[in-house]
Coordinates of C-alpha atoms in Angstrom, one line a residue:
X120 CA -33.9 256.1 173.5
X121 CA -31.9 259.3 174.6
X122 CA -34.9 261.9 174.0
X123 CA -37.0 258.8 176.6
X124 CA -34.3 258.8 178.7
X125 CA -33.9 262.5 179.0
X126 CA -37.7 263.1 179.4
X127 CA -37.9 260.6 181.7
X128 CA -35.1 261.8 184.2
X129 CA -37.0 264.9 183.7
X130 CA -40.2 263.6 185.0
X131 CA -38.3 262.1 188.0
X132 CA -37.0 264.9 189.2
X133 CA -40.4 267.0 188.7
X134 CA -42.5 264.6 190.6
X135 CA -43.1 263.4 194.4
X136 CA -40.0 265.2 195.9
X137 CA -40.0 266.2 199.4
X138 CA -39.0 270.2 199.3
X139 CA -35.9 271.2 201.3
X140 CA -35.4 273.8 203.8
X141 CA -34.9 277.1 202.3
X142 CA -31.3 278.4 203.2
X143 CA -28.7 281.6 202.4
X144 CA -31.5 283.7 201.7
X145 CA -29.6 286.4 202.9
X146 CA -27.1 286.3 200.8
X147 CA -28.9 286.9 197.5
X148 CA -28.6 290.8 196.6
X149 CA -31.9 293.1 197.5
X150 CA -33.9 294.6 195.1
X151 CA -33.0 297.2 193.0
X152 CA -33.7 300.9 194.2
X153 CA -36.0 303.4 193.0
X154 CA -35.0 306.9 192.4
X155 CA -31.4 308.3 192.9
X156 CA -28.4 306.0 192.6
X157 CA -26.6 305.4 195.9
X158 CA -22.9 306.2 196.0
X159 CA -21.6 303.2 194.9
X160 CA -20.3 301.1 198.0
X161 CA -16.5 300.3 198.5
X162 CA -15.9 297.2 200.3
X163 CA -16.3 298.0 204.8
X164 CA -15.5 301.5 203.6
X165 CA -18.2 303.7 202.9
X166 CA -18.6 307.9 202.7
X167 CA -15.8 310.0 203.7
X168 CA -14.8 311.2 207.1
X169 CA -13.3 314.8 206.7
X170 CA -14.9 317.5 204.0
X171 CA -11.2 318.2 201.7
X172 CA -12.5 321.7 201.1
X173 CA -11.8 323.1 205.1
X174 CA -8.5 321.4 205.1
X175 CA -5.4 323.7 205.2
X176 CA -3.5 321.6 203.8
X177 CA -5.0 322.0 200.4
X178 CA -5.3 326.1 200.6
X179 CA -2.5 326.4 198.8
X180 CA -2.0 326.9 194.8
X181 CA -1.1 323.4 193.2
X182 CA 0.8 323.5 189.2
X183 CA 1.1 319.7 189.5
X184 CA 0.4 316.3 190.9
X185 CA 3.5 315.6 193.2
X186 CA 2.8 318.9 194.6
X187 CA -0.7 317.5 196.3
X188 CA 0.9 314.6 197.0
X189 CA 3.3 316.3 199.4
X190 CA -0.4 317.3 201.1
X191 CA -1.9 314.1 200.7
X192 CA 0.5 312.7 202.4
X193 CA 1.0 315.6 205.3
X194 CA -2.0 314.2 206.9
X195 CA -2.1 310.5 205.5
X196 CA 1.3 310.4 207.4
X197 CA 2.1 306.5 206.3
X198 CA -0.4 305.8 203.2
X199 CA 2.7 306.3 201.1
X200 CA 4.9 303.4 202.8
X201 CA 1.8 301.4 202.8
X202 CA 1.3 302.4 199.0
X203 CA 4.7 301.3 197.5
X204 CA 3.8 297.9 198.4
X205 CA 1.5 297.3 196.1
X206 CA 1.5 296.0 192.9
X207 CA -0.1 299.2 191.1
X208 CA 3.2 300.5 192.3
X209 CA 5.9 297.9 191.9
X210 CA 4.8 296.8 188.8
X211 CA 6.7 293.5 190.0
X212 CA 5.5 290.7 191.5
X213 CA 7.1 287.4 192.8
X214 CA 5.3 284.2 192.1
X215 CA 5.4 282.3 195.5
X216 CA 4.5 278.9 193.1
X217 CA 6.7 279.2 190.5
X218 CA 9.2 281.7 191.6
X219 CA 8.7 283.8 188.0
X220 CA 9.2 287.9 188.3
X221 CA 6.2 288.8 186.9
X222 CA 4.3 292.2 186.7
X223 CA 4.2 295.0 183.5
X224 CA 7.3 296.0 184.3
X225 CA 9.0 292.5 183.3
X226 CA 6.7 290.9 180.8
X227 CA 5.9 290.9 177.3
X228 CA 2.1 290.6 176.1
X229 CA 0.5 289.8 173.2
X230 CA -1.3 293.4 173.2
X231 CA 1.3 296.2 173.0
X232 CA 4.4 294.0 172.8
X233 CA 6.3 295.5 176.1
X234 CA 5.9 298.0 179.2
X235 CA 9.7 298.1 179.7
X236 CA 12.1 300.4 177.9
X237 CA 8.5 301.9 176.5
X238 CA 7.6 303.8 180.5
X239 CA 7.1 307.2 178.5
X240 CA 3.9 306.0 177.0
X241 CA 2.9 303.3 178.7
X242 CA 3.2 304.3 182.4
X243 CA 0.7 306.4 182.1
X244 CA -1.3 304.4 183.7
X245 CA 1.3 303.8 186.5
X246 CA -0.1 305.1 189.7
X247 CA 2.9 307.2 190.2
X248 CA 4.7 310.3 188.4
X249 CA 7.5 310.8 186.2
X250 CA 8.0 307.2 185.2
X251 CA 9.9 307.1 181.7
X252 CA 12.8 305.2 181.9
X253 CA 15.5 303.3 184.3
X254 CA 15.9 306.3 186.7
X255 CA 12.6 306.2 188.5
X256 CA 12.8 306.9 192.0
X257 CA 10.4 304.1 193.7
X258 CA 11.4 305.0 197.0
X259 CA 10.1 308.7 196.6
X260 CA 6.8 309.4 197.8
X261 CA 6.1 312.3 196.6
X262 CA 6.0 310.3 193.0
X263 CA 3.1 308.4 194.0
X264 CA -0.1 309.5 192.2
X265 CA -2.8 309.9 195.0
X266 CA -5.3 311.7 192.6
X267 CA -5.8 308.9 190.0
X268 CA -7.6 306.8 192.2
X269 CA -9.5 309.7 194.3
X270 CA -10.4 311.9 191.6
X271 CA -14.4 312.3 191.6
X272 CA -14.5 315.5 189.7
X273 CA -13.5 313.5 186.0
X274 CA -11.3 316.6 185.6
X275 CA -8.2 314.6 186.2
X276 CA -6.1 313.1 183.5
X277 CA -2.9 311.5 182.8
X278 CA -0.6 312.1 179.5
X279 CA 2.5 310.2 178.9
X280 CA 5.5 310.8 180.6
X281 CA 7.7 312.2 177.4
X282 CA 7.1 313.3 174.1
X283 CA 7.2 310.4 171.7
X284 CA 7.8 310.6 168.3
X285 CA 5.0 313.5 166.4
X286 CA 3.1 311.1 164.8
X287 CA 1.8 309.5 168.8
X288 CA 2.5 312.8 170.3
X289 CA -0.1 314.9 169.1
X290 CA -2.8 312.8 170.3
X291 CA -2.6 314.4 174.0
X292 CA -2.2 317.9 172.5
X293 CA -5.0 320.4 173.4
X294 CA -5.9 319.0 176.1
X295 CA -7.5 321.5 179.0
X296 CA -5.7 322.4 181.6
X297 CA -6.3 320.3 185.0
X298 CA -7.6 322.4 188.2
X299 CA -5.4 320.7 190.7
X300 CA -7.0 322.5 193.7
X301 CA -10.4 321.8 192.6
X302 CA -9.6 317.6 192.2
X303 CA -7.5 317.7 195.2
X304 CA -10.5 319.3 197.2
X305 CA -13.0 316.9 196.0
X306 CA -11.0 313.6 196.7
X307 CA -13.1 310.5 197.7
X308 CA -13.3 306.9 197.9
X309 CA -12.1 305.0 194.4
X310 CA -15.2 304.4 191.9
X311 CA -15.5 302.5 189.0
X312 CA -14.4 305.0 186.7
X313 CA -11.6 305.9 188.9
X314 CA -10.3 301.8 188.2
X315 CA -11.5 301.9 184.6
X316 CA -9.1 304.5 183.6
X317 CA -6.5 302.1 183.0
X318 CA -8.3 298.4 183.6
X319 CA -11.2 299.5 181.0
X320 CA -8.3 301.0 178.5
X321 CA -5.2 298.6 179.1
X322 CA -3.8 297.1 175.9
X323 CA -4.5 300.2 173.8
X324 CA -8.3 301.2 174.3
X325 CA -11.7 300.3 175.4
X326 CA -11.6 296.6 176.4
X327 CA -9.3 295.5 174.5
X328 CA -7.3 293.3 176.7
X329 CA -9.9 291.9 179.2
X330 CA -12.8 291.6 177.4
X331 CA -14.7 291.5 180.7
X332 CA -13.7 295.0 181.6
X333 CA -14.9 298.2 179.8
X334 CA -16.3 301.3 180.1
X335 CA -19.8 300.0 180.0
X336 CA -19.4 299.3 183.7
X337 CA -19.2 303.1 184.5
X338 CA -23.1 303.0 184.7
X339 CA -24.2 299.4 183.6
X340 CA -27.4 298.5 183.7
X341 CA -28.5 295.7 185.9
X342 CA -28.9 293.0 183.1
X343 CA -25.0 294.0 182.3
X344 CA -23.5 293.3 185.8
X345 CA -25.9 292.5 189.0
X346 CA -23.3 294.0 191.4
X347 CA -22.2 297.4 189.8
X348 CA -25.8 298.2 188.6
X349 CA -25.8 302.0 189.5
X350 CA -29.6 301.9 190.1
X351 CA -29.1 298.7 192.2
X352 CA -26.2 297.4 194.4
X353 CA -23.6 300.5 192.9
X354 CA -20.8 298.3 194.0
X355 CA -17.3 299.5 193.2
X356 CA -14.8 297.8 192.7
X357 CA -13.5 298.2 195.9
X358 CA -16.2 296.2 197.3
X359 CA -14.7 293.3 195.8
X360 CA -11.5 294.1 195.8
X361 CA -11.3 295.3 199.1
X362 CA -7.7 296.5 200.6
X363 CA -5.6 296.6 203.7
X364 CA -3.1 299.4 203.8
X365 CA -3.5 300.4 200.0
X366 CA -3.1 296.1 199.0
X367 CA -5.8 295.1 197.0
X368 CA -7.4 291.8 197.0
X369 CA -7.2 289.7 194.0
X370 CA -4.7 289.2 191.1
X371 CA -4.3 287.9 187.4
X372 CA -1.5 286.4 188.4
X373 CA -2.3 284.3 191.4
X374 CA -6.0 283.1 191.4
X375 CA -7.7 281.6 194.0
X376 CA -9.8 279.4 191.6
X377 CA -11.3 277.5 194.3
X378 CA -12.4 278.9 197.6
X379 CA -13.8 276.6 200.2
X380 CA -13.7 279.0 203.1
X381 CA -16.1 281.1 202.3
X382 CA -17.4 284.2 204.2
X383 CA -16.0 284.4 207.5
X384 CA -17.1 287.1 209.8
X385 CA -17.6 290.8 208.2
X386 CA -15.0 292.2 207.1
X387 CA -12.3 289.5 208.1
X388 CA -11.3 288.5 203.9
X389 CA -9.0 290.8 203.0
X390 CA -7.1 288.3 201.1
X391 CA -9.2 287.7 198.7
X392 CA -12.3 288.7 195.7
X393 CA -14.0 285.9 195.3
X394 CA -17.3 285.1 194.9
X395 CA -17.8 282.8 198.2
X396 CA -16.0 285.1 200.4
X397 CA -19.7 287.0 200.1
X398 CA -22.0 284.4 198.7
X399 CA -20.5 281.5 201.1
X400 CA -20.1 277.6 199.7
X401 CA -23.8 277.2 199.1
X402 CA -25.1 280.3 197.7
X403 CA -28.2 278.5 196.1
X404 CA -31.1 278.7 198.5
X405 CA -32.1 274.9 198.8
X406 CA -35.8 274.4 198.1
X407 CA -35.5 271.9 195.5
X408 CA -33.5 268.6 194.0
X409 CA -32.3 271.3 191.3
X410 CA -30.7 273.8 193.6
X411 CA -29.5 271.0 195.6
X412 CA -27.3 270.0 192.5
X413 CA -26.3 273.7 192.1
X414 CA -24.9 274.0 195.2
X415 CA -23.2 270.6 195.0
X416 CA -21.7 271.7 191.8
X417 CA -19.6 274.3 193.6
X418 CA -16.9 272.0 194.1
X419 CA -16.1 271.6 190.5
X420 CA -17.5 274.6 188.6
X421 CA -16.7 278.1 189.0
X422 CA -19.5 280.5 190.1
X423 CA -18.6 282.7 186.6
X424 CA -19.0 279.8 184.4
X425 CA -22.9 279.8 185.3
X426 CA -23.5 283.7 186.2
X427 CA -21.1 285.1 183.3
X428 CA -22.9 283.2 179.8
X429 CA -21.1 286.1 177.8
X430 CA -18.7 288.9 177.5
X431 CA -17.6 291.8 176.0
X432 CA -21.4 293.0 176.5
X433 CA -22.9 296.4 177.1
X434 CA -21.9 297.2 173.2
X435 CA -18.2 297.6 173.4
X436 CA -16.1 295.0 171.8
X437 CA -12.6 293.0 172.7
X438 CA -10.3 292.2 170.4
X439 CA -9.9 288.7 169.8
X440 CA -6.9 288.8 167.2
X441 CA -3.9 290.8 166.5
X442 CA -1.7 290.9 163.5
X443 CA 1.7 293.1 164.1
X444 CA 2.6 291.5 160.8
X445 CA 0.6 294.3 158.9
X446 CA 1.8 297.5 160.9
X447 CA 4.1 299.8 159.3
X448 CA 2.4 300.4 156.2
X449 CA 2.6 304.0 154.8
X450 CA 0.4 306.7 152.6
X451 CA 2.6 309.4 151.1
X452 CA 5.1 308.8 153.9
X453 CA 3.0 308.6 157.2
X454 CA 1.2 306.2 158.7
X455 CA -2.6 306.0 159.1
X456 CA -5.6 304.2 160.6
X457 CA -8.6 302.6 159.2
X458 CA -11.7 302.5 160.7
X459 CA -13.7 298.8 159.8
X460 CA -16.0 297.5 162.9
X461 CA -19.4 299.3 164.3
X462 CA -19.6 297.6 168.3
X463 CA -22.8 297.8 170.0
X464 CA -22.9 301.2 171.3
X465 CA -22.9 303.0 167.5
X466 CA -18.8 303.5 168.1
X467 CA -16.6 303.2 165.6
X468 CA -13.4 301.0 165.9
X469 CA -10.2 301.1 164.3
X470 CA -9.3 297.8 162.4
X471 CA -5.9 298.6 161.2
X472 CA -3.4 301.4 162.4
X473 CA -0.1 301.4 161.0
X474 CA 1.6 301.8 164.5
X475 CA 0.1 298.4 165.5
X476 CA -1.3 296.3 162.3
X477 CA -4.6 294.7 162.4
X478 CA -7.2 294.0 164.7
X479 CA -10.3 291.9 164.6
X480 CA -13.2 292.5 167.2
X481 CA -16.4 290.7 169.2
X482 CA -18.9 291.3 171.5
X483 CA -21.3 289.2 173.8
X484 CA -18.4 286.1 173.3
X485 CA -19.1 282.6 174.5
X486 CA -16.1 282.1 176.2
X487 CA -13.9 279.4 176.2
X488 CA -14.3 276.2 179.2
X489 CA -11.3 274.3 180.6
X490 CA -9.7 273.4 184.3
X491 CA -8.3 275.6 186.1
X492 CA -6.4 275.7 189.7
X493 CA -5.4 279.4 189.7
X494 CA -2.3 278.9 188.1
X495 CA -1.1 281.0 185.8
X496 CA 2.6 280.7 184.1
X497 CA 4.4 282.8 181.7
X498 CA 6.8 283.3 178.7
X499 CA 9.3 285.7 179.8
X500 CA 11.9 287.5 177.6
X501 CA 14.1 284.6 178.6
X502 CA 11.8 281.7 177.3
X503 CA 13.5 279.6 174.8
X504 CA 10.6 277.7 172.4
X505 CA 10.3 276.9 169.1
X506 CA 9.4 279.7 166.7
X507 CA 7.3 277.0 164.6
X508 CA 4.9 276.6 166.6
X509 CA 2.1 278.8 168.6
X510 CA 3.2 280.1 171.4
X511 CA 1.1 280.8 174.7
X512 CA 2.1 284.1 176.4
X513 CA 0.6 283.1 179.5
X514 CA -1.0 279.3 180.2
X515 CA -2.9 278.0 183.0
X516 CA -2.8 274.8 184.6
X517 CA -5.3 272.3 186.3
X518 CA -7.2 269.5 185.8
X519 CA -10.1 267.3 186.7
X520 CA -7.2 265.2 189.5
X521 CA -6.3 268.3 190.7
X522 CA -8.0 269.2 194.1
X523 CA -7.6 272.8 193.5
X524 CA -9.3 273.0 189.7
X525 CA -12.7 273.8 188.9
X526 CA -14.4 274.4 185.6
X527 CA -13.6 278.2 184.6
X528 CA -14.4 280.8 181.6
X529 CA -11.6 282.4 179.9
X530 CA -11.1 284.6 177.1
X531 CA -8.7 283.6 174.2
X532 CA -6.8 286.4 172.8
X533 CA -4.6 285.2 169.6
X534 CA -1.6 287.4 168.7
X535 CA 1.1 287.7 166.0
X536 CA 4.0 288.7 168.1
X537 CA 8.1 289.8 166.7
X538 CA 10.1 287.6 168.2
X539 CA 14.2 286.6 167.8
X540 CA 14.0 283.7 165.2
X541 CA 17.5 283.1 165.8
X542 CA 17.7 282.6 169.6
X543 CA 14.0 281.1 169.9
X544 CA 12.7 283.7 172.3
X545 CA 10.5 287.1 172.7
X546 CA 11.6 290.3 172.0
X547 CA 12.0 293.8 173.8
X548 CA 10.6 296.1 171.0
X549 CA 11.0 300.2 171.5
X550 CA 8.0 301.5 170.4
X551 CA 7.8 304.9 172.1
X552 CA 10.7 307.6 171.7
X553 CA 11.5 310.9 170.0
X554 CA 14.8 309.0 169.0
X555 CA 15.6 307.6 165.4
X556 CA 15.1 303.7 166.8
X557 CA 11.6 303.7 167.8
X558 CA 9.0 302.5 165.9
X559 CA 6.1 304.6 166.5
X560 CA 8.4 307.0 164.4
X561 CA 10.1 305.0 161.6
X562 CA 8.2 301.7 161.3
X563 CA 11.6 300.1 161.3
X564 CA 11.1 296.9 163.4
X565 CA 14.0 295.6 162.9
X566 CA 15.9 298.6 164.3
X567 CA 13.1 298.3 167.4
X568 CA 14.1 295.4 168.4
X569 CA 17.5 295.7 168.4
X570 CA 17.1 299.3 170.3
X571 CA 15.1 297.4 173.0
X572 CA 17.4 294.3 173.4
X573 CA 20.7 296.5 173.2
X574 CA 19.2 298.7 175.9
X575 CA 18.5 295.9 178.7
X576 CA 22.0 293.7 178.0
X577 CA 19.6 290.9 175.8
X578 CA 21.1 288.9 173.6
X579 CA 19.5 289.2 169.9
X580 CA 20.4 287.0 166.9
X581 CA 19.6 290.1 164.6
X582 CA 16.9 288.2 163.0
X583 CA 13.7 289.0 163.7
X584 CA 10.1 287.4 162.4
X585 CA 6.1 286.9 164.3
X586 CA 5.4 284.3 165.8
X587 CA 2.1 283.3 166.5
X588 CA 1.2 284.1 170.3
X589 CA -1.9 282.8 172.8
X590 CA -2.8 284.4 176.3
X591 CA -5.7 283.9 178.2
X592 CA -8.1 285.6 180.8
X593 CA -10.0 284.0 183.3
X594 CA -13.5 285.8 183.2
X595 CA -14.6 287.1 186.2
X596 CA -16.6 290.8 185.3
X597 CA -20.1 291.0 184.1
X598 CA -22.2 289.3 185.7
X599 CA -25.5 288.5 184.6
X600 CA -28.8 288.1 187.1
X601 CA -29.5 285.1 188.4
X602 CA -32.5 285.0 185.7
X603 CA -30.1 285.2 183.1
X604 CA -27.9 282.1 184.3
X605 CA -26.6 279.5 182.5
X606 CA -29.5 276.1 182.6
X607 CA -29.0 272.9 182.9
X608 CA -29.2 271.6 178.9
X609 CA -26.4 274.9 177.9
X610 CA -23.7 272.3 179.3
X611 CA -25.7 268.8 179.5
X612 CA -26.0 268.8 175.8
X613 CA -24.2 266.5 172.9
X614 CA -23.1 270.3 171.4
X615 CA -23.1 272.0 174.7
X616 CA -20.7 274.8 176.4
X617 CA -18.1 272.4 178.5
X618 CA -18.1 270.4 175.0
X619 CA -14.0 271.2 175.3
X620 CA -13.6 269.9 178.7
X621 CA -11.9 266.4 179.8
X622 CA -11.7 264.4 182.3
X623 CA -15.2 263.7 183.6
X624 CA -18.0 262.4 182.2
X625 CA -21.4 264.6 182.0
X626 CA -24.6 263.0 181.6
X627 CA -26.4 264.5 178.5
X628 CA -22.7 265.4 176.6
X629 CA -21.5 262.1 177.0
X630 CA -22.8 258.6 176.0
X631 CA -21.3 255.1 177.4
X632 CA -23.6 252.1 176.0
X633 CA -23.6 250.4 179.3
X634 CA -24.4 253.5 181.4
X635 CA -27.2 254.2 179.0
X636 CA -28.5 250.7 179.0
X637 CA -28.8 250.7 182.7
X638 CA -30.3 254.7 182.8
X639 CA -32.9 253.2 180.5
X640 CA -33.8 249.9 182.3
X641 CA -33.3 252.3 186.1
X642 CA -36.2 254.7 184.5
X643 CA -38.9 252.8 183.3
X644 CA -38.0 250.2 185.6
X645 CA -39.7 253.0 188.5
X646 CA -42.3 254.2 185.9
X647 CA -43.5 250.5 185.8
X648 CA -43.7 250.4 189.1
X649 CA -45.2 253.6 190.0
X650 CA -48.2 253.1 187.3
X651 CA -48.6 249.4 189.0
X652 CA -48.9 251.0 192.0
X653 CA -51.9 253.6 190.5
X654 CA -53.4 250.8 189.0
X655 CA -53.5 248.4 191.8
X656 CA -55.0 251.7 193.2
X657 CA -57.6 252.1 190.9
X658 CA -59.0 248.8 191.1
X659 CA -58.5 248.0 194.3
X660 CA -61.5 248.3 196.6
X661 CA -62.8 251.2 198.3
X662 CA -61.2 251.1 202.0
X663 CA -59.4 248.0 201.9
X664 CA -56.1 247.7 203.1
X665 CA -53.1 248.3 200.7

């Protein structure tokens, strides 16, 4: 009866319908280009307005960053007040829901443990100088890292901001020397690489963390992501993410899962990187009962669970599960790494490293459905839960009730964290230090963890263990042509894609006997009558009245 039914809705929807007007044809993206790429487009800003190489300002010899940031900001006379207000600075943010002190500089993740009380390695990719420890100077300009995000020579680099024990140290030795007057001469607007320097290689390496974010989107192809395809649109990421006095639109830690807005007049969303603040509320160009449906599915699926089938494509993997269990094991004395996965692109991948434990990888991921109203909520160092039990690092929240919730993909990153058994809570864990204590030195983690609680007035029970750790990432990078979209039967299917999602029922995953009994008699109740109708037709005859 099912197969009938379906075929049978099928041919209903094929036959006899009127078509609709054609609308939003504008806002589908133009063809790709032939030749050579554009520069890649940032958002209302585009090109550059003064040529850095005739301005006197840079004339002078520069030995290190905060040096051309004194020139930057000589003639960018308030960029650096505007600057320190964003998050790529604070590290901090204040959750205007929940009223949780969020940001790197606070939390723990389920990737490299903690930023905090490890700022010599891991601020690195802080946009600012000199970051290793409690006495940063926030308020200084001059510590703000202009060239990080303007750099177009890919001279420019970052190390960390002290030593570290030898064994992580001599990983940024030999590195050449950086031309400071030739980068700060041949500043420009942010690109994709410029970004991908630290949102391509957070967590410890190429898209680890995100899984939607590597360094295959440095050039992708269009087939990889229809925006940032370099022989096509070439956005950046600033055309998305556009800005307003150095603050960026969009965050992980606030999403607007729902927009109803939608575009406004050019240029006026600043607040925002979503996809209807370009492609409007009904992005699908009406000419058929299909698209009609499309559009009207808006309301309650997210434009990146159609448009983003996979991630981690473009042959670089994500890791999907970490084991801190495992690190610390030794050959002859020293720790060592193990090289175990092949990803797409011919590179290798480490699967074990004694400074971190195991890893296990995967590429072009389904990801996983659920509700979701742009909430997200964390455990914080001062979370109490039980140590039995999995733990989520962060959680969303929504629901099909919930006004604000629509049907989003997310990646699901599983974690063995350390964590104080006794107290029932995460731990701060020193990881990076030429001292004795940390653990990228001695593979002691119980002297780790009671370094990086000591340090920060935390209490610690002195008994340490892993728990077992969830976070998730809403999927929002990579997305595929409209070709390549998600049909009909991936989700209205007994096995399909939103198999996990509750709440609502969905024709074709779902099955009520009633409902079906009424679908059945609904459709061949109108085939009987349409082939009546031909028949009566048929014989009728020719040029009498009907």
């Amino acid at each position: 009866m099912r197969p009938v039914l379906r075929f049978s809705l099928a041919l209903l929807l094929f036959a006899g319908l009127a078509p609709f007007a054609v609308m939003g044809e504008g806002q589908w993206p133009t063809p790709p280009v032939e030749g050579k790429p554009p520069p890649q487009i940032s958002g209302p800003l585009s090109g550059g307005t003064g040529d850095h190489t005739k301005y006197e300002a840079l004339k002078q010899p520069f030995a290190s960053g905060p040096e051309v940031t004194k020139a930057c900001l000589s003639c960018h006379t308030e960029t650096g007040k505007h600057f320190m207000k964003n998050i790529h600075w604070t590290w901090e943010y204040r959750n205007p829901d929940t009223g949780q002190l969020l940001g790197k500089k606070h939390l723990i993740n389920n990737f490299c443990t903690n930023a905090r009380g490890n700022e010599g390695m891991c601020a690195q990719c802080h946009a600012g100088y000199g970051w290793k420890d409690e006495s940063f100077d926030f308020t200084n300009e001059d510590n703000i890292d202009c060239l990080v995000c303007h750099d177009t020579t890919g001279t420019y680099y970052k190390t960390p901001n002290s030593a570290g024990s030898p064994a992580c140290s001599v990983m940024f030795e030999g590195k050449p020397p950086i031309d400071y007057n030739l980068v700060a001469e041949n500043v420009g607007l942010p690109e994709r690489a410029n970004c991908g320097t630290c949102h391509f290689n957070g967590g410890g390496g190429d898209n680890v963390k995100h899984g939607d974010l590597s360094s295959a989107l440095k050039n992708p192809p269009r087939e990889l992501d229809v925006h940032m395809d370099a022989k096509g649109l070439n956005f950046a990421c600033t055309a998305c993410h556009i800005t307003k006095s150095h603050v960026w639109a969009g965050s992980r830690y606030h999403v607007l899962s729902k927009d109803m807005e939608g575009t406004g007049k050019p240029g006026q969303r600043r607040d925002v990187a979503t996809c209807e603040s370009c492609h409007g509320t009904a992005p699908h160009p009406v000419d058929s009962l299909a698209a009609f449906k499309r559009n009207d599915h808006i309301s309650s699926v997210a434009c990146q669970t159609c448009h983003i089938p996979e991630f981690a494509r473009g042959g670089v993997a994500t890791i999907t599960n970490w084991d801190w269990r495992t690190a610390g094991k030794l050959r002859n004395g020293e720790g060592y790494h193990e090289h175990g996965y092949t990803q797409g692109n011919g590179e290798e991948r480490y699967t074990y490293k004694s400074i971190k434990g195991d890893f296990t990888y995967g590429e072009n991921l389904v990801p996983l459905y659920r509700w979701f109203d742009g909430q997200m909520q964390y455990t914080t160092i001062d979370t109490k839960f039980n140590v039995a039990k999995p733990v989520a690092i962060n959680d969303f929240t929504g629901s099909r009730e919930n006004a604000d919730s629509r049907i989003w993909p997310f990646k699901k990153m599983t974690t063995w964290l350390p964590a104080d058994m006794g107290n029932g809570t995460l731990v701060y864990t020193h990881l990076w230090g030429e001292d004795d204590d940390s653990y990228w030195g001695n593979y002691d983690m119980g002297k780790a963890i009671a370094h990086g609680m000591k340090k920060f007035g935390l209490p610690y029970s002195g008994e340490f263990g892993f728990v077992e750790t969830f976070s998730y990432w809403p999927i929002t990078h990579m997305v595929s042509p409209k070709e390549d979209a998600l049909s009909c039967q991936d989700c209205h299917a007994e096995q399909g894609r939103l198999q996990g999602v509750e709440g609502v029922y969905m024709p074709g995953r779902d099955h009520n006997r009633w409902l079906d009994l009424i679908g059945t008699i609904a459709v061949f109740g109108t085939l009987i009558v349409i082939l009546g109708h031909a028949l009566v037709r048929i014989v009728a005859p020719k040029g009498a009245k009907h």
